[in-house]
Short mmCIF file of C-alpha atoms and ligand atoms in Angstrom, two decimals:
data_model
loop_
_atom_site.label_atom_id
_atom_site.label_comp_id
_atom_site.label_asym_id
_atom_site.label_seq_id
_atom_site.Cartn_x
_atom_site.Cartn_y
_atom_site.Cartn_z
CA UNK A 1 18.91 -16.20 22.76
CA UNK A 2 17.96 -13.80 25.43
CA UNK A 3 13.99 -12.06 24.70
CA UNK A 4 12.52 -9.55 26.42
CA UNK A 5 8.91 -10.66 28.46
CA UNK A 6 7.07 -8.64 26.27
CA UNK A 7 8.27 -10.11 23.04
CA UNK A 8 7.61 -13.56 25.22
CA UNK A 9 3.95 -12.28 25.62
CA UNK A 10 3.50 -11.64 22.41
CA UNK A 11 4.72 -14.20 20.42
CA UNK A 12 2.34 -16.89 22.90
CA UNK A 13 -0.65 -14.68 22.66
CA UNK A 14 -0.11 -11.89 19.58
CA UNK A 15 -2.64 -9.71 19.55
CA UNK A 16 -5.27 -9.31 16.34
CA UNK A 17 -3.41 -12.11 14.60
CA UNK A 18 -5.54 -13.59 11.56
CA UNK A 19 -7.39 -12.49 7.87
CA UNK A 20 -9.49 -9.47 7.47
CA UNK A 21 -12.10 -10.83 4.52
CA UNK A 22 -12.44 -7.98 2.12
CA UNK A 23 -9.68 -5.94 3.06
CA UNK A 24 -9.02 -2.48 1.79
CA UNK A 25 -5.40 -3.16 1.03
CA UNK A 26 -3.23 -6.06 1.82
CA UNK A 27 0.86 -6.22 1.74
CA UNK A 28 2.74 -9.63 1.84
CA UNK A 29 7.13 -9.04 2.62
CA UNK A 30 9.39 -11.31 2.79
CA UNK A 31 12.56 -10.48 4.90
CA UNK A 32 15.77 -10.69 2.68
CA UNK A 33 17.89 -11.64 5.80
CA UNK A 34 15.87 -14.96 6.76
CA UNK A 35 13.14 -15.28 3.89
CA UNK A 36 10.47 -14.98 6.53
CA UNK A 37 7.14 -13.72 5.68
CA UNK A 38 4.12 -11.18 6.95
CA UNK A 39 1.25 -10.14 5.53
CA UNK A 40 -0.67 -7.33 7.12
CA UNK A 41 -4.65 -6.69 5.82
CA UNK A 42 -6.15 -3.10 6.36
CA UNK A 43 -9.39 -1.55 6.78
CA UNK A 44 -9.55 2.35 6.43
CA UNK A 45 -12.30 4.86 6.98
CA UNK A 46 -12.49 6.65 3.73
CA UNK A 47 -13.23 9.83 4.91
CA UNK A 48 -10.99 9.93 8.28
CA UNK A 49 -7.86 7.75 6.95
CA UNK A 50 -7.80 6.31 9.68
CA UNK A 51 -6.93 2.46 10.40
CA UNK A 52 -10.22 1.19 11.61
CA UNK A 53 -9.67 -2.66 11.62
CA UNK A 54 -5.64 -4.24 10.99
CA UNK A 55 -4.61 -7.99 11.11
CA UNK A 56 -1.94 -10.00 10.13
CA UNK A 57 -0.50 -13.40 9.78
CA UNK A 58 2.97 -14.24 10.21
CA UNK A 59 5.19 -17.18 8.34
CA UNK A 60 8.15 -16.59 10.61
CA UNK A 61 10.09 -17.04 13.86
CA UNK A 62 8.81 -15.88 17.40
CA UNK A 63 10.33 -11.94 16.61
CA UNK A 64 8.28 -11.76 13.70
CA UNK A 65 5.33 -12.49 14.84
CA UNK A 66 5.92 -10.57 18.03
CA UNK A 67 6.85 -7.61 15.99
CA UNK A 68 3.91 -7.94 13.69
CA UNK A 69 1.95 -8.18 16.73
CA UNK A 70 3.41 -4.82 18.43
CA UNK A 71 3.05 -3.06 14.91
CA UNK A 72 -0.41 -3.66 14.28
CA UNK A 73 -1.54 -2.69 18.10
CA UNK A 74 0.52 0.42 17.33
CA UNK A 75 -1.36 0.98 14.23
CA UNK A 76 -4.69 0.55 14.97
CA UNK A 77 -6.60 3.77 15.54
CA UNK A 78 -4.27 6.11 13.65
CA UNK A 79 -4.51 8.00 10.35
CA UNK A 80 -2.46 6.28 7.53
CA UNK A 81 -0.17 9.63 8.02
CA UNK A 82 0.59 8.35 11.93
CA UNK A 83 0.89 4.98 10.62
CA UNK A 84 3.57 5.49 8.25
CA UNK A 85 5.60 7.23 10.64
CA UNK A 86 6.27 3.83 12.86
CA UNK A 87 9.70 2.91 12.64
CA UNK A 88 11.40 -0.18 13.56
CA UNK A 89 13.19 0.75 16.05
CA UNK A 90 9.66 2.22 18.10
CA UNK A 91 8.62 -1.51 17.56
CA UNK A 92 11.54 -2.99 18.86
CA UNK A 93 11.34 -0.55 21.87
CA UNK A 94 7.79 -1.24 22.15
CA UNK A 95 9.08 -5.02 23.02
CA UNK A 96 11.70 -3.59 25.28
CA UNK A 97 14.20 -4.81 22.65
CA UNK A 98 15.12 -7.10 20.63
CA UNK A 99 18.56 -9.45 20.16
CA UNK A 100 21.16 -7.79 17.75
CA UNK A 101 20.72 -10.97 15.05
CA UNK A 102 16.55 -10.32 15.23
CA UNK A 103 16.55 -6.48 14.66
CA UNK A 104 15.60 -7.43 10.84
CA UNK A 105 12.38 -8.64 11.89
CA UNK A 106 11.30 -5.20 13.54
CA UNK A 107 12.09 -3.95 9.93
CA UNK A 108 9.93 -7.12 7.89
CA UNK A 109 7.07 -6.04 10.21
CA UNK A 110 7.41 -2.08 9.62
CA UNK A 111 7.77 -2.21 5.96
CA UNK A 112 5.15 -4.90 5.02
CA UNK A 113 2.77 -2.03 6.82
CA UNK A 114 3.84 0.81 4.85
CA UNK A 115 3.36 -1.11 1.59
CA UNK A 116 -0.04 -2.10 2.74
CA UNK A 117 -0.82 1.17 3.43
CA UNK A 118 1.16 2.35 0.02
CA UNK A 119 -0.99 -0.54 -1.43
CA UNK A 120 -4.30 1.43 -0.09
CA UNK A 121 -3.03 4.94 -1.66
CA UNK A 122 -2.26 3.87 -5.34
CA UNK A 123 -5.38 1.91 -5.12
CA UNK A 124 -6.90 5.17 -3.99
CA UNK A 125 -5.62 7.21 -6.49
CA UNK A 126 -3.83 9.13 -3.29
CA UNK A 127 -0.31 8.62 -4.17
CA UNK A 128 1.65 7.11 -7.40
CA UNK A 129 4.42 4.87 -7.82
CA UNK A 130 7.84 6.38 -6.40
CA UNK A 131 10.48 7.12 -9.18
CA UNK A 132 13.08 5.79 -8.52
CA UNK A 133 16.51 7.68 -7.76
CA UNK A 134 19.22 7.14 -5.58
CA UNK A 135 17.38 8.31 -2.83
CA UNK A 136 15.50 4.79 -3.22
CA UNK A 137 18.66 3.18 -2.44
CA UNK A 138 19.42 4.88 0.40
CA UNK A 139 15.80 4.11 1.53
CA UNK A 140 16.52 0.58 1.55
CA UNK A 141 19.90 0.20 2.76
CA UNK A 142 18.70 2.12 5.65
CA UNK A 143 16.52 -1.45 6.23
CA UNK A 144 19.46 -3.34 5.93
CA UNK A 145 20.78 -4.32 9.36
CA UNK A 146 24.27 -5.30 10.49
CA UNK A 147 23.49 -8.27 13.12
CA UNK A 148 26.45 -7.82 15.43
CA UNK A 149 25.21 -4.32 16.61
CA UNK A 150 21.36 -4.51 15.91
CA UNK A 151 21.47 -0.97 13.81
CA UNK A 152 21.48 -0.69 10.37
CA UNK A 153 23.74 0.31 8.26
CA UNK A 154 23.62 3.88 7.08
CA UNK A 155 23.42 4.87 10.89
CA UNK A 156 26.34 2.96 11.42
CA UNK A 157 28.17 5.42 8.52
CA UNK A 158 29.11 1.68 7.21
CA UNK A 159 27.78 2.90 3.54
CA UNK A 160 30.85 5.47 2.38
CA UNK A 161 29.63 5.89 -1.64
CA UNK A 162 25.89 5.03 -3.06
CA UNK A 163 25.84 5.64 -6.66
CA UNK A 164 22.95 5.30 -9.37
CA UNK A 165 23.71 5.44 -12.80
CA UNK A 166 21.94 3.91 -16.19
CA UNK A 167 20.45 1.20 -13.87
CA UNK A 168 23.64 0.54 -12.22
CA UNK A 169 24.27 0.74 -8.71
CA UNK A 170 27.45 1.29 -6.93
CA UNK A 171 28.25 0.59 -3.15
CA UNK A 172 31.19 1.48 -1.48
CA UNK A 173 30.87 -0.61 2.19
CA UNK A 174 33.53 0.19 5.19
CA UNK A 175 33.61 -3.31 6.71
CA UNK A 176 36.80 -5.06 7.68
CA UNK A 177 38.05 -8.07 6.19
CA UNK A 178 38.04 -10.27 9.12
CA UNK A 179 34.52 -8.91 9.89
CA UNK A 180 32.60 -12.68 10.03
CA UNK A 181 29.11 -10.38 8.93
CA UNK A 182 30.76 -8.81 5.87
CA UNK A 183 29.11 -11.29 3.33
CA UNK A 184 25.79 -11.46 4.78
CA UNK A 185 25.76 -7.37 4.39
CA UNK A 186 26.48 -7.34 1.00
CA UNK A 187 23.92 -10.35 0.43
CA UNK A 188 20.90 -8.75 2.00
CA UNK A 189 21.83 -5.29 0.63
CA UNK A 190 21.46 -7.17 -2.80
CA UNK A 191 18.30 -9.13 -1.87
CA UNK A 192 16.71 -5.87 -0.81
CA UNK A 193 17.31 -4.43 -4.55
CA UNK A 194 17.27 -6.75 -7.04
CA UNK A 195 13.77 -6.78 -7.33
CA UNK A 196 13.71 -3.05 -8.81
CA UNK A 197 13.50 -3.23 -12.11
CA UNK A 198 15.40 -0.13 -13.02
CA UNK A 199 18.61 -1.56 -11.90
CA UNK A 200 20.60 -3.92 -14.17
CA UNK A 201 23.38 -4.63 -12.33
CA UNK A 202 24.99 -4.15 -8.37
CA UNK A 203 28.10 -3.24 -7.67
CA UNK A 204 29.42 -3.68 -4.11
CA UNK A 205 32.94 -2.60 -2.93
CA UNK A 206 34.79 -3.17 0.45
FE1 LIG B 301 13.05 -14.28 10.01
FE2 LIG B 301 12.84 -13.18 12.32
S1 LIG B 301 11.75 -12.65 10.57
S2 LIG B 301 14.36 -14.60 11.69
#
């Protein structure tokens, strides 16, 4: 598998890897497509919201950990607002790329960062639990990446029907047959949601 040098770089020496003791918020993710994990501490000024202090460890393979290491430098130093706004495809560019089949770990980095940061809101009485719609759906099968390509599947208009109704959901996937991928789409799309406990059940179509 063909890395860039700075994912190289970073996976021998990642920056602020390690434990913040006493952290003001702390998220632990697991990636769906690999089982990988990250866990990203946080300390905030209180007045500024801004990201004063950020580590993380990494259980994972060497684009995890370089993309946990990218996302944290990128973090450091900015409000939560800023923060938030990192997507995975800024951290992947930060590394000068990433292989198609290790795109998923740009997205295990960037979301186990907003839910430490969503962590330090509820805690802080500054936001409350999302409710959740279809729009939550959407949300996450936008994290959901098709490994041929590298991009995930919404932006790859892959996703023709999302449907929510009395806790079931309903999927309607354009994805050939003969496409080798097809399986593993519809297995991470379910890993990513069946953890919600408003949905019962998960239909998928194709
Ligand atoms: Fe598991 Fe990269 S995070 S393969």
């Amino acid at each position: 598998m063909q890395y860039s040098q700075k994912v190289l770089d970073h996976f021998m020496n990642p920056h602020i890897v390690g434990k913040i003791e006493n952290p003001d918020a702390v998220a632990t993710e697991g990636s769906p497509a690999c089982g990988d994990q990250v866990s990203i501490y946080l300390k905030v000024e209180h007045e500024t919201q801004i990201i004063s202090d950020i580590k993380f460890q990494s259980y994972g393979c060497a684009s995890n950990i370089a993309t946990a290491s990218i996302i944290t430098d990128l973090a450091k130093g900015k409000t939560l607002e800023e923060a938030k706004k990192v997507t995975w495809k800024e951290a992947a560019d930060a590394l000068d790329g990433l292989p198609p089949v290790k795109m998923h770990c740009s997205v295990l980095a960037v979301d186990t960062l907003r839910k430490a940061i969503k962590n330090y809101e509820l805690k802080n009485n500054l936001s409350t639990l999302d409710k959740f719609s279809k729009e939550t759906v959407l949300e996450e099968l936008k994290k959901v990446i098709y490994p041929k390509v590298g991009e995930d599947i919404i932006t790859l208009k892959m996703v023709k029907y999302v449907g929510f109704d009395n806790g079931v959901v309903i999927i309607d996937l354009d994805i050939p047959k003969f496409d080798k991928y097809r399986d593993n789409v519809a297995e991470e799309i379910k890993e990513h949601l069946e953890h919600y406990q408003e949905i019962k059940d998960i239909k998928i179509t194709m």
